[in-house]
């Protein structure tokens, strides 16, 4: 571990460098030194914490010496050592579970893959035990706003490295068949060399474009719509349901005024959409129905009846074209200076500036934004259903 009076040790490196091993060894080292008694282990998902940070080949159970190996208590979501030290397991997909608990040490793995920055914020607020609480955070870099904030924090120490640094411990076939494929590419610079690339070539937008058009308040809006891109499932590793509200002003400029996307059950997102529509006095809900068909209208109608609120006009969209083709007119509007974000929407902006055609994740917030702007700017949709 680096010397000095640091608070966060950020290990920002390429794949296979040994980030997880470093984090696991740090937990064991600090525990044996008596400085880590109440430890937080936080991964992108519950499965990541269990299968990588605890039970993985570079996890805590693997690197612990036989005489000081903790007992893994999965039903209690914790590791317990014989001397009484405890490590609690948390999923970044459940940020509210980090509200309240206090810790003196934390190991956070692949933080750039965390869906909710709130998980990081809640963890920080709980680092209030011991004389010198510390966090070891590891990740392959991705263009996340909260990751840049960590890098720029004067209390942080940043360690950088590439996949090649650990070549002697990795199979040669990995380099000849896998790494060779990505050498010299933008993806390779990020995933192999560990470079922090904020503006990814091939992404829809740059942060500079969004920042230049950002405003603190919207003018009077002629129309407001809420767009919904519902997820097909509702468990901890599901895609998010995109819920984004936009309005259009008299001059034709569009303003993004809310992003309430998240991982919800159908009833939960239905109620959230209706509450947002009532709060903003929206005149329509735009819903992508490729996944759910008639389910979207049914869910909203049932929730409206339960809440005793009017059913908003529903505009349904069948996504027949690819994401890039759907987004191109919207990107053109950004470039023309006609779309403004009212305040900051970090997760949405991360998707706009980080998603490319070869990405292996679904940009649900971005999709909802595109549907909302397309509706406001006169784009054609498949079906229109009047108020129920």
Coordinates of C-alpha atoms in Angstrom, one line a residue:
X1 CA 0.0 0.0 0.0
X2 CA 1.3 3.5 -0.7
X3 CA 2.8 5.6 2.1
X4 CA 1.3 8.9 3.3
X5 CA -1.8 10.2 5.0
X6 CA -4.2 9.3 2.1
X7 CA -7.9 8.6 2.4
X8 CA -8.5 6.8 -0.9
X9 CA -6.1 4.6 -2.8
X10 CA -7.5 4.4 -6.3
X11 CA -6.0 1.6 -8.4
X12 CA -6.8 2.6 -12.0
X13 CA -5.4 -0.1 -14.3
X14 CA -6.1 -2.4 -17.3
X15 CA -7.6 -5.8 -17.2
X16 CA -5.5 -8.5 -15.5
X17 CA -3.2 -6.1 -13.8
X18 CA -4.0 -7.6 -10.3
X19 CA -6.5 -5.0 -9.0
X20 CA -8.7 -7.4 -7.1
X21 CA -5.7 -9.2 -5.7
X22 CA -4.3 -5.9 -4.4
X23 CA -7.6 -5.0 -2.8
X24 CA -8.0 -8.4 -1.1
X25 CA -4.4 -8.3 0.2
X26 CA -5.0 -4.8 1.5
X27 CA -8.0 -6.0 3.5
X28 CA -6.0 -8.9 5.1
X29 CA -2.9 -6.6 5.8
X30 CA -4.9 -3.9 7.5
X31 CA -7.0 -6.4 9.4
X32 CA -3.8 -8.1 10.8
X33 CA -2.4 -4.7 11.7
X34 CA -5.5 -4.0 13.8
X35 CA -6.5 -1.0 11.7
X36 CA -9.5 -2.7 10.0
X37 CA -12.2 -4.1 12.3
X38 CA -15.4 -3.1 10.6
X39 CA -14.8 -3.5 6.8
X40 CA -17.0 -2.8 3.9
X41 CA -16.7 -4.9 0.8
X42 CA -18.6 -3.3 -2.1
X43 CA -18.9 -4.6 -5.6
X44 CA -21.0 -3.7 -8.7
X45 CA -23.5 -6.5 -7.9
X46 CA -24.1 -9.1 -5.1
X47 CA -22.7 -11.8 -7.4
X48 CA -19.5 -9.8 -8.0
X49 CA -18.9 -9.4 -4.3
X50 CA -19.5 -13.1 -3.6
X51 CA -17.8 -14.6 -6.7
X52 CA -14.9 -12.2 -7.2
X53 CA -14.1 -10.3 -4.0
X54 CA -14.7 -13.2 -1.6
X55 CA -14.6 -16.5 -3.3
X56 CA -12.7 -15.6 -6.5
X57 CA -9.2 -16.8 -7.3
X58 CA -7.9 -13.3 -6.2
X59 CA -10.5 -12.9 -3.5
X60 CA -10.1 -12.6 0.3
X61 CA -10.6 -16.4 1.0
X62 CA -7.9 -17.3 -1.5
X63 CA -5.3 -14.8 -0.3
X64 CA -5.8 -15.3 3.4
X65 CA -3.3 -17.6 5.1
X66 CA -4.7 -20.8 6.7
X67 CA -4.1 -19.5 10.2
X68 CA -6.0 -16.3 9.6
X69 CA -8.8 -17.3 7.1
X70 CA -12.2 -15.8 7.9
X71 CA -15.4 -17.7 8.2
X72 CA -17.7 -16.8 5.3
X73 CA -21.3 -16.4 6.5
X74 CA -23.4 -15.9 3.3
X75 CA -26.7 -15.8 5.1
X76 CA -25.5 -12.8 7.1
X77 CA -23.6 -11.3 4.2
X78 CA -20.3 -11.1 6.0
X79 CA -16.9 -12.5 6.7
X80 CA -15.9 -13.0 10.3
X81 CA -12.4 -13.5 11.6
X82 CA -11.5 -15.3 14.8
X83 CA -10.2 -12.1 16.4
X84 CA -13.7 -10.5 16.0
X85 CA -13.0 -8.4 12.9
X86 CA -16.0 -8.4 10.4
X87 CA -16.2 -7.6 6.7
X88 CA -19.7 -6.8 5.5
X89 CA -20.8 -7.5 1.9
X90 CA -22.6 -4.8 -0.1
X91 CA -23.9 -4.5 -3.6
X92 CA -23.6 -1.1 -5.3
X93 CA -26.9 -1.9 -6.9
X94 CA -28.5 -1.4 -3.4
X95 CA -27.0 1.9 -2.4
X96 CA -29.4 2.4 0.5
X97 CA -28.0 -0.6 2.3
X98 CA -24.9 1.6 2.8
X99 CA -26.9 4.2 4.7
X100 CA -26.2 3.9 8.4
X101 CA -23.5 1.3 8.7
X102 CA -20.1 2.6 9.9
X103 CA -16.7 1.3 8.8
X104 CA -13.0 1.9 9.3
X105 CA -11.9 0.3 6.1
X106 CA -13.4 -0.4 2.7
X107 CA -12.5 -2.4 -0.4
X108 CA -14.5 -1.3 -3.5
X109 CA -14.0 -3.3 -6.7
X110 CA -14.7 -2.1 -10.3
X111 CA -16.3 1.2 -9.1
X112 CA -16.6 2.5 -12.7
X113 CA -19.1 -0.3 -13.3
X114 CA -21.3 0.7 -10.4
X115 CA -24.8 1.8 -11.7
X116 CA -25.5 4.2 -8.9
X117 CA -23.0 6.9 -7.7
X118 CA -25.2 7.1 -4.6
X119 CA -23.5 3.9 -3.4
X120 CA -20.2 5.7 -3.3
X121 CA -21.6 8.7 -1.5
X122 CA -23.3 6.6 1.1
X123 CA -20.1 4.6 1.7
X124 CA -18.1 7.8 2.2
X125 CA -20.6 9.1 4.8
X126 CA -20.2 5.8 6.8
X127 CA -16.4 6.0 6.9
X128 CA -16.3 7.3 10.4
X129 CA -14.8 4.6 12.6
X130 CA -11.2 4.3 13.8
X131 CA -8.5 6.9 13.9
X132 CA -7.8 6.8 10.2
X133 CA -10.5 5.3 8.0
X134 CA -9.4 4.3 4.5
X135 CA -10.8 3.1 1.2
X136 CA -9.1 1.0 -1.5
X137 CA -11.0 1.4 -4.7
X138 CA -10.1 -0.5 -7.9
X139 CA -11.4 -0.2 -11.4
X140 CA -10.7 -0.4 -15.1
X141 CA -11.3 3.2 -16.1
X142 CA -14.5 4.3 -17.7
X143 CA -15.8 7.9 -18.3
X144 CA -17.7 8.4 -15.0
X145 CA -18.1 11.8 -13.4
X146 CA -17.6 10.5 -9.9
X147 CA -14.5 8.6 -10.9
X148 CA -12.9 11.8 -12.1
X149 CA -13.9 13.5 -8.8
X150 CA -12.0 10.7 -6.9
X151 CA -9.0 11.2 -9.2
X152 CA -8.9 14.9 -8.5
X153 CA -9.4 14.7 -4.8
X154 CA -6.2 15.7 -3.0
X155 CA -6.8 13.0 -0.4
X156 CA -6.5 10.3 -3.1
X157 CA -3.4 8.4 -4.2
X158 CA -3.8 7.0 -7.7
X159 CA -1.9 4.0 -9.0
X160 CA -1.9 3.4 -12.7
X161 CA -0.9 0.3 -14.7
X162 CA -1.5 -1.8 -17.8
X163 CA -2.2 -5.4 -18.5
X164 CA 1.4 -5.8 -19.6
X165 CA 2.7 -5.1 -16.1
X166 CA 1.4 -8.5 -15.0
X167 CA 2.3 -10.4 -18.1
X168 CA 4.5 -13.0 -16.4
X169 CA 1.5 -14.2 -14.4
X170 CA -1.0 -14.4 -17.3
X171 CA -1.3 -17.1 -20.0
X172 CA 0.6 -16.3 -23.2
X173 CA -2.6 -17.3 -25.2
X174 CA -4.4 -14.4 -23.5
X175 CA -1.9 -12.0 -25.1
X176 CA -1.6 -13.7 -28.5
X177 CA -5.3 -14.2 -29.1
X178 CA -7.2 -11.7 -26.9
X179 CA -4.9 -8.7 -26.2
X180 CA -3.6 -8.7 -29.8
X181 CA -7.1 -8.1 -31.0
X182 CA -7.5 -4.8 -29.2
X183 CA -4.0 -3.4 -29.3
X184 CA -3.9 0.1 -30.8
X185 CA -7.7 0.6 -30.5
X186 CA -9.6 3.0 -28.3
X187 CA -11.0 0.1 -26.4
X188 CA -7.5 -1.2 -25.9
X189 CA -6.3 2.0 -24.5
X190 CA -9.0 1.9 -21.9
X191 CA -9.2 -1.8 -21.1
X192 CA -5.5 -2.8 -21.6
X193 CA -3.5 0.4 -21.0
X194 CA -5.9 1.6 -18.3
X195 CA -6.2 5.1 -19.7
X196 CA -9.0 7.3 -18.5
X197 CA -10.7 8.4 -21.8
X198 CA -13.5 10.9 -21.0
X199 CA -14.5 11.4 -24.6
X200 CA -14.7 8.0 -26.3
X201 CA -14.5 7.9 -30.1
X202 CA -17.7 6.6 -31.4
X203 CA -19.8 7.8 -28.5
X204 CA -22.8 9.9 -29.3
X205 CA -21.8 13.1 -27.5
X206 CA -18.9 14.7 -25.7
X207 CA -19.2 16.2 -22.2
X208 CA -18.0 19.5 -23.6
X209 CA -21.1 19.7 -25.8
X210 CA -23.4 18.9 -22.9
X211 CA -21.7 21.3 -20.6
X212 CA -21.8 24.2 -23.1
X213 CA -25.6 23.9 -23.3
X214 CA -26.3 23.3 -19.7
X215 CA -28.7 25.7 -17.9
X216 CA -29.8 26.2 -14.4
X217 CA -33.5 26.8 -15.2
X218 CA -35.9 26.1 -18.0
X219 CA -38.0 28.8 -19.7
X220 CA -41.8 28.4 -20.0
X221 CA -42.4 25.1 -21.7
X222 CA -45.2 24.5 -24.2
X223 CA -45.2 20.7 -23.8
X224 CA -43.7 18.2 -21.4
X225 CA -43.5 14.5 -21.9
X226 CA -42.1 11.6 -19.9
X227 CA -40.5 8.8 -21.8
X228 CA -40.3 5.2 -20.4
X229 CA -38.0 2.4 -21.6
X230 CA -39.2 -0.5 -19.4
X231 CA -36.9 -3.3 -18.5
X232 CA -38.0 -6.9 -19.2
X233 CA -37.2 -8.1 -15.7
X234 CA -36.9 -6.7 -12.2
X235 CA -34.1 -8.3 -10.2
X236 CA -30.7 -7.0 -8.9
X237 CA -28.9 -7.6 -12.2
X238 CA -31.7 -6.4 -14.5
X239 CA -31.4 -3.5 -16.9
X240 CA -32.7 -0.2 -15.6
X241 CA -36.1 1.2 -16.6
X242 CA -35.3 4.5 -18.2
X243 CA -37.6 7.4 -17.0
X244 CA -36.7 10.8 -18.5
X245 CA -38.8 14.0 -18.7
X246 CA -38.2 16.7 -21.3
X247 CA -40.1 19.8 -22.4
X248 CA -40.0 22.0 -25.5
X249 CA -40.0 25.8 -25.4
X250 CA -41.6 28.3 -27.9
X251 CA -38.3 28.6 -29.8
X252 CA -38.1 24.9 -30.4
X253 CA -35.4 24.2 -27.9
X254 CA -35.8 21.1 -25.8
X255 CA -34.9 20.9 -22.1
X256 CA -34.2 17.7 -20.1
X257 CA -35.8 18.4 -16.7
X258 CA -35.8 15.0 -14.9
X259 CA -34.2 11.6 -14.9
X260 CA -35.8 9.2 -12.4
X261 CA -34.5 6.0 -14.1
X262 CA -33.6 3.0 -11.9
X263 CA -34.2 -0.7 -11.3
X264 CA -37.9 -1.1 -10.5
X265 CA -40.7 -3.6 -10.6
X266 CA -43.4 -2.8 -13.1
X267 CA -45.8 -1.4 -10.4
X268 CA -42.9 0.7 -8.9
X269 CA -42.0 2.3 -12.2
X270 CA -45.6 2.8 -13.1
X271 CA -46.3 4.7 -9.9
X272 CA -43.1 6.7 -10.3
X273 CA -44.0 7.7 -13.9
X274 CA -47.5 8.8 -12.8
X275 CA -46.1 10.8 -9.9
X276 CA -43.6 12.5 -12.1
X277 CA -46.3 13.3 -14.7
X278 CA -48.5 14.8 -12.0
X279 CA -45.6 16.9 -10.6
X280 CA -44.6 18.3 -13.9
X281 CA -48.1 18.5 -15.4
X282 CA -46.9 16.4 -18.4
X283 CA -49.3 16.1 -21.3
X284 CA -48.1 12.6 -22.4
X285 CA -46.2 9.5 -21.5
X286 CA -44.0 8.1 -24.3
X287 CA -43.4 4.4 -23.8
X288 CA -41.2 1.9 -25.7
X289 CA -43.2 -1.3 -26.0
X290 CA -40.9 -3.7 -27.8
X291 CA -40.3 -5.6 -24.5
X292 CA -43.7 -5.3 -22.9
X293 CA -46.3 -4.9 -25.6
X294 CA -49.7 -3.9 -24.0
X295 CA -48.2 -4.4 -20.6
X296 CA -47.1 -0.7 -20.4
X297 CA -50.5 0.7 -20.9
X298 CA -52.0 -1.9 -18.5
X299 CA -49.5 -1.2 -15.8
X300 CA -50.0 2.6 -16.0
X301 CA -53.8 2.2 -16.0
X302 CA -53.8 -0.1 -12.9
X303 CA -51.4 2.2 -11.1
X304 CA -53.5 5.3 -12.0
X305 CA -56.6 3.5 -10.6
X306 CA -54.8 2.5 -7.4
X307 CA -53.5 6.0 -6.9
X308 CA -56.7 7.7 -7.9
X309 CA -55.0 9.9 -10.5
X310 CA -55.9 10.5 -14.2
X311 CA -54.4 8.3 -16.8
X312 CA -52.1 10.4 -19.0
X313 CA -52.2 10.3 -22.7
X314 CA -50.0 7.4 -23.8
X315 CA -47.8 7.5 -26.9
X316 CA -46.3 4.1 -27.7
X317 CA -43.1 3.6 -29.7
X318 CA -42.0 0.4 -31.5
X319 CA -38.2 0.6 -31.9
X320 CA -37.7 -0.8 -35.4
X321 CA -34.4 0.9 -36.0
X322 CA -31.1 0.5 -34.2
X323 CA -30.1 2.8 -31.4
X324 CA -27.7 4.8 -33.4
X325 CA -30.2 5.5 -36.2
X326 CA -32.8 6.5 -33.7
X327 CA -30.4 8.8 -31.9
X328 CA -28.8 10.5 -34.9
X329 CA -31.5 13.3 -35.2
X330 CA -31.2 13.9 -31.5
X331 CA -27.4 14.2 -31.6
X332 CA -27.8 16.7 -34.5
X333 CA -30.1 18.8 -32.2
X334 CA -27.4 18.8 -29.5
X335 CA -24.8 19.9 -32.1
X336 CA -27.1 22.7 -33.2
X337 CA -27.4 23.9 -29.6
X338 CA -31.1 23.1 -29.3
X339 CA -31.0 20.7 -26.4
X340 CA -30.3 21.7 -22.8
X341 CA -29.9 19.9 -19.6
X342 CA -31.4 21.7 -16.6
X343 CA -28.9 20.9 -13.9
X344 CA -26.8 17.7 -14.0
X345 CA -27.8 14.2 -14.7
X346 CA -24.6 12.2 -14.1
X347 CA -25.8 8.7 -15.0
X348 CA -27.7 9.8 -18.1
X349 CA -24.7 11.9 -19.3
X350 CA -22.3 9.0 -18.6
X351 CA -24.4 6.9 -21.0
X352 CA -24.6 9.6 -23.7
X353 CA -20.8 10.1 -23.6
X354 CA -19.8 6.5 -23.0
X355 CA -22.1 4.3 -25.1
X356 CA -20.8 3.0 -28.4
X357 CA -22.2 0.5 -30.9
X358 CA -20.0 -2.2 -29.6
X359 CA -20.9 -1.7 -25.9
X360 CA -22.1 -4.7 -24.1
X361 CA -24.6 -2.8 -21.9
X362 CA -28.0 -1.3 -22.5
X363 CA -28.3 2.6 -22.3
X364 CA -31.8 2.7 -20.9
X365 CA -31.6 6.3 -19.8
X366 CA -30.3 7.4 -23.2
X367 CA -33.1 5.5 -25.0
X368 CA -35.7 7.2 -22.9
X369 CA -34.2 10.6 -23.6
X370 CA -34.2 9.9 -27.3
X371 CA -37.9 8.8 -27.2
X372 CA -38.9 12.0 -25.3
X373 CA -37.0 14.4 -27.6
X374 CA -38.2 12.6 -30.8
X375 CA -41.8 13.0 -29.6
X376 CA -41.4 16.7 -28.8
X377 CA -39.6 17.4 -32.0
X378 CA -42.3 15.9 -34.2
X379 CA -40.9 12.4 -34.8
X380 CA -43.3 9.8 -35.9
X381 CA -44.5 7.1 -33.5
X382 CA -46.5 4.0 -34.3
X383 CA -49.6 4.2 -32.1
X384 CA -51.3 7.0 -30.2
X385 CA -53.8 6.1 -27.5
X386 CA -56.0 8.8 -26.0
X387 CA -56.5 9.4 -22.3
X388 CA -58.3 6.5 -20.6

